[in-house]
Coordinates of C-alpha atoms in Angstrom, one line a residue:
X1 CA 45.6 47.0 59.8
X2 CA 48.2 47.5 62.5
X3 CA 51.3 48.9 60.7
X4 CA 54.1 47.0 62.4
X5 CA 52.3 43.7 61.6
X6 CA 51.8 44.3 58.4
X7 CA 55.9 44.6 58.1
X8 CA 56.2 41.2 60.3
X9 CA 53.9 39.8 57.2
X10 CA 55.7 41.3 54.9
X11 CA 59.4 40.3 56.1
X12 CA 58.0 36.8 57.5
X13 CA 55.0 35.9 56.6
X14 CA 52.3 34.7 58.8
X15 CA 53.8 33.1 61.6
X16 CA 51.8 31.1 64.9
X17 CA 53.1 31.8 68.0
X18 CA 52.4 28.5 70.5
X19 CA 51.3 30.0 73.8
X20 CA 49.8 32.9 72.3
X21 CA 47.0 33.0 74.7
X22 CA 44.5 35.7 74.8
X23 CA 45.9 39.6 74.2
X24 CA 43.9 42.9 74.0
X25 CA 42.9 42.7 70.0
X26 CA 45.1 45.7 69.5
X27 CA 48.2 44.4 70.2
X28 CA 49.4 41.3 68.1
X29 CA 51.7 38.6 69.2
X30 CA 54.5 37.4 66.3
X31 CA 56.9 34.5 66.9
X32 CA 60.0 34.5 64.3
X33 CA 63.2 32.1 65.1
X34 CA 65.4 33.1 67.2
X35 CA 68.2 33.9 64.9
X36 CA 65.5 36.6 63.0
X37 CA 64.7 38.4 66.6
X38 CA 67.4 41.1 65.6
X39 CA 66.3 41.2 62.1
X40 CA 62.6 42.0 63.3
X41 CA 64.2 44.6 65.8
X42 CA 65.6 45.8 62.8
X43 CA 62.4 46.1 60.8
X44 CA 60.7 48.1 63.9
X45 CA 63.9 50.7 63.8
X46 CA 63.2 50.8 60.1
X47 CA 59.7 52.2 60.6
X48 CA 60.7 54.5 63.7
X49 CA 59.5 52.0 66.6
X50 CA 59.8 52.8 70.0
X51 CA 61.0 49.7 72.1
X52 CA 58.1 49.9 74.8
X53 CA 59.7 46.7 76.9
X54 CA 61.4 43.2 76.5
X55 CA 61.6 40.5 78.7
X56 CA 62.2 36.6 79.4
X57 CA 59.8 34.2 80.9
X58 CA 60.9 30.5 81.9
X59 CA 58.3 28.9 80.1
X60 CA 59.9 25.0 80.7
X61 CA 56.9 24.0 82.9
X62 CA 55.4 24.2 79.3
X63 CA 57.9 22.7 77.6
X64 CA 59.2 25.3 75.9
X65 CA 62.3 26.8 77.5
X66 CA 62.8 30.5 77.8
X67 CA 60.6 33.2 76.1
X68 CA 62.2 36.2 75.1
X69 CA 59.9 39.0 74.3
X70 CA 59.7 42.8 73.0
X71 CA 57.0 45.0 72.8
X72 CA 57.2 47.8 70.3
X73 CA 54.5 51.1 69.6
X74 CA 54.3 53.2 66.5
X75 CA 51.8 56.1 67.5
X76 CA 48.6 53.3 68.3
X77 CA 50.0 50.4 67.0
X78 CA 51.6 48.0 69.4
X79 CA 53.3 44.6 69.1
X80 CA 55.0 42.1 70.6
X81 CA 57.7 40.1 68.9
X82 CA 59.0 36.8 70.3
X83 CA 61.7 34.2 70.3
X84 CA 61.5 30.7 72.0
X85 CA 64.9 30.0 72.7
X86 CA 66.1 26.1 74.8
X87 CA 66.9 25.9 78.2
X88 CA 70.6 23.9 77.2
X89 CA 70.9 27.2 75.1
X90 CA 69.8 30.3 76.7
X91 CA 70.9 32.9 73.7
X92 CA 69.6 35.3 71.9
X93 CA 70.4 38.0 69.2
X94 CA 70.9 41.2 71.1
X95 CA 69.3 44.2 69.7
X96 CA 71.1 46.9 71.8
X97 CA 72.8 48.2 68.3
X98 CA 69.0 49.0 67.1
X99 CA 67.4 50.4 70.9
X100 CA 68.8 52.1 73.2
X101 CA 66.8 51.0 76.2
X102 CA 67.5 47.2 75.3
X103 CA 71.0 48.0 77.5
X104 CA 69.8 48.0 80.5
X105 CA 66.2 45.5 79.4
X106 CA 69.0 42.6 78.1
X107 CA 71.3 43.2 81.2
X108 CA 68.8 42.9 83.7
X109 CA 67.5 39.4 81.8
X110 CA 71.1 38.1 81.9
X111 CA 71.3 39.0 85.2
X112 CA 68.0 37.8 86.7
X113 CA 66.6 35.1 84.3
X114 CA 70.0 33.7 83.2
X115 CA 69.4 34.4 79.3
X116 CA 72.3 35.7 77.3
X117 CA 72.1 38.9 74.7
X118 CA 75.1 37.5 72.4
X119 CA 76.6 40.8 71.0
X120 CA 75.9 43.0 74.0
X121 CA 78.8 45.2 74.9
X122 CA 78.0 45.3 78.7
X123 CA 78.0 42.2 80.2
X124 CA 77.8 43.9 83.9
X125 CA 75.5 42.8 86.3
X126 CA 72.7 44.8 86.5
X127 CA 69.7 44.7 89.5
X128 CA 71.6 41.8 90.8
X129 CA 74.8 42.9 92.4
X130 CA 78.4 41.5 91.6
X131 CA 78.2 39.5 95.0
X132 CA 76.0 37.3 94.1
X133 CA 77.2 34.0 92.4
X134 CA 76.8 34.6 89.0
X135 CA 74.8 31.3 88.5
X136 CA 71.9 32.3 90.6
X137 CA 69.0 33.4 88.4
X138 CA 66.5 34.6 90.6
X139 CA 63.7 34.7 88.1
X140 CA 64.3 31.3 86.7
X141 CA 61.9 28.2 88.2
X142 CA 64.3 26.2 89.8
X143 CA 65.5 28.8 91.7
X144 CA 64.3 28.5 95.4
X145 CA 63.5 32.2 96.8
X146 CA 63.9 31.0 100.4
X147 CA 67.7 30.0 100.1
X148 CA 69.8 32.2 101.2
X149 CA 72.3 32.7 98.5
X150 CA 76.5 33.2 99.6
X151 CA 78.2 36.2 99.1
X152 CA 80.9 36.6 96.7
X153 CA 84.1 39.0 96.0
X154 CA 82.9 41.1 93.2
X155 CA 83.2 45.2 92.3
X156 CA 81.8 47.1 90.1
X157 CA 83.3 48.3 87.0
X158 CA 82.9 51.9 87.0
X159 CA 82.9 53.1 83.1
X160 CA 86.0 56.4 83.8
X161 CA 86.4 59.2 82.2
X162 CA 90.1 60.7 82.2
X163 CA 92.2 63.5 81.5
X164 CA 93.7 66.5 83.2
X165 CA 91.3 68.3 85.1
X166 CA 89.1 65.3 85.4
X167 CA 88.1 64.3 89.0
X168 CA 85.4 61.6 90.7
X169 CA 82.3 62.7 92.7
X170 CA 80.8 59.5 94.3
X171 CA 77.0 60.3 95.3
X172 CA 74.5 57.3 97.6
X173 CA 74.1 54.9 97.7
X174 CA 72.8 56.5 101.1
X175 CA 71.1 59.8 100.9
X176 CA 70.1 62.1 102.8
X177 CA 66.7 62.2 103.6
X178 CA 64.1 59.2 103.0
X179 CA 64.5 58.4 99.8
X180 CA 65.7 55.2 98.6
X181 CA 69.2 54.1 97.8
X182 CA 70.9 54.7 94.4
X183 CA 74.4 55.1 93.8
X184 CA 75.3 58.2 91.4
X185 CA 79.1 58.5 89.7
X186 CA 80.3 61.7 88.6
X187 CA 83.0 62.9 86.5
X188 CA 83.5 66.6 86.6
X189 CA 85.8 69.3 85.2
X190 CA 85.6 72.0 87.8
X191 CA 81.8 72.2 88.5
X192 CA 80.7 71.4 84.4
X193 CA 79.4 68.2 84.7
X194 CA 80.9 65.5 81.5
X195 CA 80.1 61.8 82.6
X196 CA 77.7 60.6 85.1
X197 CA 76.6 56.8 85.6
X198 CA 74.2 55.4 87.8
X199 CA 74.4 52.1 89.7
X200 CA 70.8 51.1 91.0
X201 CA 69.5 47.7 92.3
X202 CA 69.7 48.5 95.9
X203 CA 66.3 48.1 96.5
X204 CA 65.5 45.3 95.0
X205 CA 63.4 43.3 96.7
X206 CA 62.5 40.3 94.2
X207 CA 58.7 41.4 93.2
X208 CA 58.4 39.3 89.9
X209 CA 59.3 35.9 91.7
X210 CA 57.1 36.6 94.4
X211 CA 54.2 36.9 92.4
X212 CA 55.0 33.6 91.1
X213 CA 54.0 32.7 94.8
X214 CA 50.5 34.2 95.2
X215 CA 47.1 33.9 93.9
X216 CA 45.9 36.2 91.0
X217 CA 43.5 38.2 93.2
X218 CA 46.4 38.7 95.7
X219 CA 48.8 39.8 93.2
X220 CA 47.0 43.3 92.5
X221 CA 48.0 44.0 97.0
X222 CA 51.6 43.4 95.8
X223 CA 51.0 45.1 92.1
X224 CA 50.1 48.2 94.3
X225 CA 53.1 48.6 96.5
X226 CA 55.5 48.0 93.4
X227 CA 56.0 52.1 93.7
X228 CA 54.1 53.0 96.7
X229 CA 53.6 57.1 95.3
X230 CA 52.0 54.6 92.0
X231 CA 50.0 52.5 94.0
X232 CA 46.7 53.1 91.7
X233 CA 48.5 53.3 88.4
X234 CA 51.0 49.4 88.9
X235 CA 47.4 48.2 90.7
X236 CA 45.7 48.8 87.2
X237 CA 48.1 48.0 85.1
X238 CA 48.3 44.8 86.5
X239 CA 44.2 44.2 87.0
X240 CA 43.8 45.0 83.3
X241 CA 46.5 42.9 82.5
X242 CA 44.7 39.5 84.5
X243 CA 41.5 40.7 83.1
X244 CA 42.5 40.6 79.8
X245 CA 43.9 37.1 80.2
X246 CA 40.9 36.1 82.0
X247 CA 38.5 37.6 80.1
X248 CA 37.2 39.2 82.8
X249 CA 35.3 42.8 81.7
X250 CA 34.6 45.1 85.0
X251 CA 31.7 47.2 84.8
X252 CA 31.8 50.8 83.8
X253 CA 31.3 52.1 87.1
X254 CA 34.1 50.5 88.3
X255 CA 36.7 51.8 85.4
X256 CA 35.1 55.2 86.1
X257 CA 36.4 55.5 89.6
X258 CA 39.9 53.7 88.6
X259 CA 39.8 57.0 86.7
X260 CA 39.2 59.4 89.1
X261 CA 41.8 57.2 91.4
X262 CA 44.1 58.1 88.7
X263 CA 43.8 61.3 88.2
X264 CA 43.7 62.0 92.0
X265 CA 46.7 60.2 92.2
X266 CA 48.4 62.3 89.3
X267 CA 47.5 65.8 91.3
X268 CA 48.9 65.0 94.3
X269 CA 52.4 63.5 93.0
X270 CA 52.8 66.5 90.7
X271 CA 52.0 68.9 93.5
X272 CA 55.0 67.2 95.6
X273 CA 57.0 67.6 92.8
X274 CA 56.8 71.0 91.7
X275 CA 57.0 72.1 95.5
X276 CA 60.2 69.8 95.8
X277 CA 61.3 71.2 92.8
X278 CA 61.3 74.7 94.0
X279 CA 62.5 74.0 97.3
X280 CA 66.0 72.7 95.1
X281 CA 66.4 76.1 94.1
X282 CA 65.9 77.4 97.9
X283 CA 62.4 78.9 97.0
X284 CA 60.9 77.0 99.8
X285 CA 57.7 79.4 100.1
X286 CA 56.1 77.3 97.0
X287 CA 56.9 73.8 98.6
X288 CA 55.4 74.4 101.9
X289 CA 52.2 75.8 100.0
X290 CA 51.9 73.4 97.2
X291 CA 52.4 69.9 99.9
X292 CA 49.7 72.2 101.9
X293 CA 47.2 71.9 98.6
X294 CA 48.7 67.9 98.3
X295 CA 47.6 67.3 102.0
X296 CA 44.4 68.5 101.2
X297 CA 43.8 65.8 98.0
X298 CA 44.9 62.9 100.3
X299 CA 42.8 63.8 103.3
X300 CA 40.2 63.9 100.8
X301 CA 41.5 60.3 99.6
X302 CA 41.2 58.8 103.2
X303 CA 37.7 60.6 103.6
X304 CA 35.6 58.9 100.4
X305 CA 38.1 56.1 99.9
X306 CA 39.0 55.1 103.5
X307 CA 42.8 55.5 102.5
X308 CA 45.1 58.5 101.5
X309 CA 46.7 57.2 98.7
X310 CA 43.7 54.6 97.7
X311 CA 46.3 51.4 98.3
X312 CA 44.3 48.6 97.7
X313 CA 40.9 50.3 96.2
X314 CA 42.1 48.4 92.8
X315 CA 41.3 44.9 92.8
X316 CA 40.7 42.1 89.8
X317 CA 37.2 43.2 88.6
X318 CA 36.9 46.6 89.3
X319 CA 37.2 48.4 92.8
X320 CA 36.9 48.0 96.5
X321 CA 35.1 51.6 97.2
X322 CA 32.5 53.4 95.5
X323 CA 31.5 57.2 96.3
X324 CA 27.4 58.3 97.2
X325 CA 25.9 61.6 96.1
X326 CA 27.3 63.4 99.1
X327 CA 30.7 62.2 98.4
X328 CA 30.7 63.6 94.5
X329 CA 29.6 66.5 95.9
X330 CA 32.4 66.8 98.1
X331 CA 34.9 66.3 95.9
X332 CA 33.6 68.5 93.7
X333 CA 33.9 71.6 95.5
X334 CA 37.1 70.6 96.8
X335 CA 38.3 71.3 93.4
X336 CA 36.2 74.4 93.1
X337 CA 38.5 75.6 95.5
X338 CA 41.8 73.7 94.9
X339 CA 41.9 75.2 91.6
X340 CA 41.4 78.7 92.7
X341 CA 44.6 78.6 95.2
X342 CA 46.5 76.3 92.1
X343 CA 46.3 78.6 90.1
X344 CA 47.6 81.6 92.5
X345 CA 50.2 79.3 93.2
X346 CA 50.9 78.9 89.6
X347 CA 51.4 82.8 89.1
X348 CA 54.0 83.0 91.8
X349 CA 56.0 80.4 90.1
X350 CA 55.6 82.1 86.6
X351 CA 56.4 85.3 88.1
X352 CA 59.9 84.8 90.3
X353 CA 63.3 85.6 88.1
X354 CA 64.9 84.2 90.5
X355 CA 63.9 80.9 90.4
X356 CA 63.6 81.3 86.8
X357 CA 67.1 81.7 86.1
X358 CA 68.2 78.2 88.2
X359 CA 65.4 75.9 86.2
X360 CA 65.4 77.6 82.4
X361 CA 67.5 75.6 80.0
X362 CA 69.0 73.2 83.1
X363 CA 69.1 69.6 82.4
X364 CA 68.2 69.9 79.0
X365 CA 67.2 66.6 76.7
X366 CA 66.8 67.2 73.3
X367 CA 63.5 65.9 71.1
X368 CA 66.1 63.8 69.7
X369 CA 67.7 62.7 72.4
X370 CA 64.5 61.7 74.2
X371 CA 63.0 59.8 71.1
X372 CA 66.3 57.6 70.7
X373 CA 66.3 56.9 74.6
X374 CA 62.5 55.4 74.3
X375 CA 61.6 57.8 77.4
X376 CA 57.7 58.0 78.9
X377 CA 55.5 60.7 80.2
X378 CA 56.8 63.6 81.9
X379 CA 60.5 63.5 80.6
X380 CA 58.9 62.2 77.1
X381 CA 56.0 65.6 77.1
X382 CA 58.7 68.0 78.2
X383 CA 61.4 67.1 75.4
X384 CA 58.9 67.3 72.1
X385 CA 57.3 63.5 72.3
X386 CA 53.5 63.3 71.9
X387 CA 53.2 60.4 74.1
X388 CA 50.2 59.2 76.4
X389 CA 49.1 55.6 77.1
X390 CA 45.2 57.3 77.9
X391 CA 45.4 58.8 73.9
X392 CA 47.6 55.8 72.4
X393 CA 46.2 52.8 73.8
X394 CA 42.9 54.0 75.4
X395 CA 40.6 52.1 77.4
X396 CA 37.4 53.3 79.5
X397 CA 36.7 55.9 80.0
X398 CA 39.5 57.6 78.4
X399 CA 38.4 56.2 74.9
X400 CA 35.4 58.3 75.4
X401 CA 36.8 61.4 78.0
X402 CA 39.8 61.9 75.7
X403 CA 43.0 63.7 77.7
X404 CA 44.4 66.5 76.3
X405 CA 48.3 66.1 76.3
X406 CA 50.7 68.8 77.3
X407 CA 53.6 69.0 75.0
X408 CA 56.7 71.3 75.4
X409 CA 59.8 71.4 73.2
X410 CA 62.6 72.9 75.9
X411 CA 63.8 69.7 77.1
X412 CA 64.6 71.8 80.4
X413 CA 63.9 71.3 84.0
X414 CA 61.1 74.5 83.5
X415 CA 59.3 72.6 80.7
X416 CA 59.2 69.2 83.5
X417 CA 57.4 71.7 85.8
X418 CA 55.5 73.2 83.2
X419 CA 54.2 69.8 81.9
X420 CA 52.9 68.7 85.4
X421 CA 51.2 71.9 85.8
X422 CA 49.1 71.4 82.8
X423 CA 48.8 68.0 83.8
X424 CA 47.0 69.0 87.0
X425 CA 44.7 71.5 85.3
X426 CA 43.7 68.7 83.1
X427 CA 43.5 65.8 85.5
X428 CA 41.3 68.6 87.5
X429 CA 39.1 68.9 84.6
X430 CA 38.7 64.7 83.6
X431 CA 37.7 64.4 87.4
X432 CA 35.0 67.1 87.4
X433 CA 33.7 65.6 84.1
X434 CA 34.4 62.0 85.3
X435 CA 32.0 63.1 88.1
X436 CA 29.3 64.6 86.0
X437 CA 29.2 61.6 84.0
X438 CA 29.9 58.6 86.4
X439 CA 27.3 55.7 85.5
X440 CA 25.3 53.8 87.9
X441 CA 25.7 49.5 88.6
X442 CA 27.8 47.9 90.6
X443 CA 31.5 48.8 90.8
X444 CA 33.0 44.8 90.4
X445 CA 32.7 41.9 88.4
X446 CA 32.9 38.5 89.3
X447 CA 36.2 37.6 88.6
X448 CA 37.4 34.3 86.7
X449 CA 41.0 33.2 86.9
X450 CA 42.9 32.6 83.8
X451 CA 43.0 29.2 82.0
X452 CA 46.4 27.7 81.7
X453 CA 48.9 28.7 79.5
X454 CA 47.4 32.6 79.0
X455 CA 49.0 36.0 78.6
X456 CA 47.6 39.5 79.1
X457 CA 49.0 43.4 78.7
X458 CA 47.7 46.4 79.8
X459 CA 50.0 49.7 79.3
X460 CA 48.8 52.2 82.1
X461 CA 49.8 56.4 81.9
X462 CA 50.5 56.5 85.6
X463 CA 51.5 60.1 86.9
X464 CA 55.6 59.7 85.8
X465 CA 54.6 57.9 82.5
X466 CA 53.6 54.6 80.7
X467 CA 53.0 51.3 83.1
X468 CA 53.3 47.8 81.7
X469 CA 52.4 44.7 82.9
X470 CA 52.4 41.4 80.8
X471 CA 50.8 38.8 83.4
X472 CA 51.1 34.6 81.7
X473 CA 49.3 31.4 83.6
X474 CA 51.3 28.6 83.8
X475 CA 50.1 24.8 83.2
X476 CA 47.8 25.0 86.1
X477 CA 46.0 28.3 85.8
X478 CA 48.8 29.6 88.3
X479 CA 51.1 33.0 88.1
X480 CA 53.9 31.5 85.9
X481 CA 55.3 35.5 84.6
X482 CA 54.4 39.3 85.6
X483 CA 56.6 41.3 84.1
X484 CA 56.3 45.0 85.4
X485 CA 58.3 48.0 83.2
X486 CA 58.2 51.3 85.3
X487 CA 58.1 54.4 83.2
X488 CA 61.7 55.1 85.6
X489 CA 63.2 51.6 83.6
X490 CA 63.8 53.9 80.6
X491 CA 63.7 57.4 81.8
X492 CA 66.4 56.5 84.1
X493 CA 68.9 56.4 81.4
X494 CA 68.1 60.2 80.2
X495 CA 68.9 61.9 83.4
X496 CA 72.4 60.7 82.4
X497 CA 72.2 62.5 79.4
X498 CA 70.4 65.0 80.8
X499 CA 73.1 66.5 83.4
X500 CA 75.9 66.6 80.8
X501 CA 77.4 70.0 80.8
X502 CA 75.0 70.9 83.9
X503 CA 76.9 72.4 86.9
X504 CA 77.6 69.8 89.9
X505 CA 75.2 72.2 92.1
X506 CA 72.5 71.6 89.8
X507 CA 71.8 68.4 89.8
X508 CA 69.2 67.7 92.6
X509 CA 67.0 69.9 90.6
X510 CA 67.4 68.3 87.6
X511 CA 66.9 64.4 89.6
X512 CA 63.9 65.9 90.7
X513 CA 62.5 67.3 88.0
X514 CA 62.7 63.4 86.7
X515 CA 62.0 62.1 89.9
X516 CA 62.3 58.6 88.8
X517 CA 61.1 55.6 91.3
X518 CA 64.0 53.5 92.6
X519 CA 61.3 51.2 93.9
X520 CA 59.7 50.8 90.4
X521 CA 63.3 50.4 88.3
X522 CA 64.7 47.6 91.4
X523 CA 61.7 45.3 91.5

């Protein structure tokens, strides 16, 4: 039996949940009062719980108020623990004090849905900047997403650190470059870093109300351009997530290429990184080679998919492309010989003191650290945690074509490289097998919108970490919630951490060696 249920039992007893709907068996829905919501969080600190998400949903088109949810893993048990709390009284027991992540999770619900966290100590806006009016809830269902609200005075609080020595480095929220906009506050002694705090939301572009607007099947276009570099990983996140509300089961052909998708998705993203990384350090020879090998997987992409980073290949059902004989054949002796030059590559990077000496023990996040944070993937791997979606909460075909997971215990910005190396090696080797093995029939199923009042979750190991999506109908069939959690939601908060006692030089390597989505976090 699912240990965290069993300690729901055991503290509450068997408790319905109205609304329930229809979840993957493995991962239980429990509704306690709303005054016990921080004595369950309590109960999942107890055992060592990792908060995996929470969220609100304005459930009053079913009478119910606001929903206030949190998902919580221990190894391969999941739950989800919720609270129904009325729309005259939109509180709830914070449970900050118990997870970390729940800071920035309950800030963004206050700030977006309009629900209040009572015994939060940050009441900050967060996603939604101060010059809004802070009575516009843009995730609440009266809200109209066409008005165009007024701006407002409003700054920032800036948390300060003070003493002699101390001074302010403001970084963004314009960078150089294309990436997107984030604001980054230093406080530095010299060049030793001792306080940074980021400011995001500059991106955000309201993607959970406008699902609300669109039709199931034409939620998994917008799914995939949540994090345009993720566009496979948030477009199967959320198709598992409305198939397992609809009851809709693709056939195994068509999970079999979501996984090679994947996979091909994972290469090319680490092989930007690890070039980008290098380049940080002024060792540019290895980026221009590595986004050589990169351009490579995503002509390849374009060539059997018809696109070169497969957006829109994931639909409700299954898939929109499908590969012949010649085409498996193709891409299996491209990674015949991407492997070969990988690995040359790999040597190189191994082999440089240079370069060694700027990314050994740099941004360093302790096992510790990184367990209390709640991080994902990459950061998660590379500081101890033994953490996988594809080995924790498996589906086809990784229930059968088990991963193997790439753990290192440094914490540093070599271990983040070292991590996606192995990564790549093993994503190389799932393909070839996937490939091998891939079964005949058609590659989608006939695909049934869910009845009213459903919910579905999926939990996704896209190429930065663990994707979730919790997807509920509303009284007629329609998109009432998608929540989406980016693996950057929580592994933004370590890179914080992460820089302390860094040098101010050093911190684009250690940013990139997260390389967290602004995209994903804004929403």
């Amino acid at each position: 039996m699912n240990v965290l249920r069993e300690k729901m039992i055991e503290q509450f007893g068997e408790v319905a949940c109205s609304g329930a709907g229809l979840f993957p068996a493995d991962l239980p829905l429990y509704c306690v009062p709303r005054a016990e919501f921080n004595e369950a969080a309590r109960s999942m600190n107890y055992l060592n719980a990792r908060l995996v998400a929470e969220w609100a949903s304005d459930e009053t088109p079913m009478g119910r108020g606001f929903g206030i949810y949190a998902c919580y893993c221990l190894a391969s048990d999941f739950l989800i623990v919720k609270c129904e709390v009325p729309a005259a009284d939109p509180t709830f027991p914070s449970i900050k004090r118990k997870f970390a992540p729940a800071w920035r999770f309950e800030r963004q619900m206050q700030s977006l849905m309009g629900v209040i966290p009572v015994g939060h100590p940050d009441p900050r806006p967060w996603i939604k900047h101060e010059d809004w009016p802070e009575d516009a809830w843009p995730l609440r269902k009266l809200f109209d997403a066409a008005t165009r609200m007024p701006r407002v005075e409003g700054s920032y609080k800036w948390i300060r650190a003070e003493g002699e020595g101390v001074y302010e480095i403001p970084v963004g929220p314009v960078h150089a470059g294309i990436i997107e906009p984030g604001h980054f506050r230093f406080q530095a002694v010299g060049e030793e870093i001792i306080n940074l705090e980021e400011r995001l939301g500059y991106v955000h572009k309201g993607i959970e109300k406008r699902f609300e607007s669109l039709t199931w099947e034409e939620g998994a276009r917008l799914a995939g351009r949540v994090s345009g570099d993720s566009t496979v990983a948030h477009a199967i996140g959320y198709c598992r997530a409305v198939e397992a509300a609809g009851g809709c089961i693709p056939p195994e052909r068509g999970l079999w290429l979501r996984a090679i998708m994947l996979e091909r998705e994972r290469i090319a993203n680490h092989l930007g990184d690890i070039g980008a990384i290098c380049n940080d350090v002024a060792f540019a020879f290895l980026l221009f080679q590595l986004h050589t090998l990169k351009e490579y997987i995503v002509r390849i992409n374009q060539r059997l998919f018809g696109h070169r980073f497969m957006m829109d290949r994931v639909v409700p059902g299954g898939v929109a492309a499908d590969m012949d004989e010649a085409g498996i054949a193709e891409m299996s002796l491209e990674l015949e010989k991407f492997s070969g030059e990988f690995e040359r590559l790999v040597i190189i990077y191994d082999e440089n003191p240079s370069l060694e000496d700027r990314v050994r023990d740099t941004g360093y996040l302790s096992p510790e650290q990184a367990m209390d944070l709640g991080v994902v993937g990459i950061v998660a791997r590379a500081s101890g945690q033994n953490m996988d979606s594809r080995v924790q909460s498996p589906y086809s075909p990784y229930d059968r074509l088990v991963p193997r997971v790439p753990v290192f215990d440094a914490g540093d910005v070599n271990a983040r490289v070292w991590v996606r190396i192995e990564e790549v090696r093993e994503s190389v080797r799932l393909i070839s097998q996937l490939l091998m093995e891939l079964p005949d029939g058609e590659v989608r199923a006939p695909f049934t919108p869910p009845s009213p009042d459903r919910s579905g979750i999926s939990l996704v190991e896209g190429w930065r970490g663990e994707i979730v999506y919790w997807v509920q109908s509303g009284p007629s069939g329609e998109i009432n919630r998608c929540m989406v959690r980016d693996p950057s939601s929580v592994n933004w908060l370590a890179l914080e951490q992460a820089v302390h006692d860094n040098i101010v030089p050093d911190f684009p390597v250690c940013n990139k060696s997260f390389n967290q989505s602004y995209s994903g976090h804004d929403l």
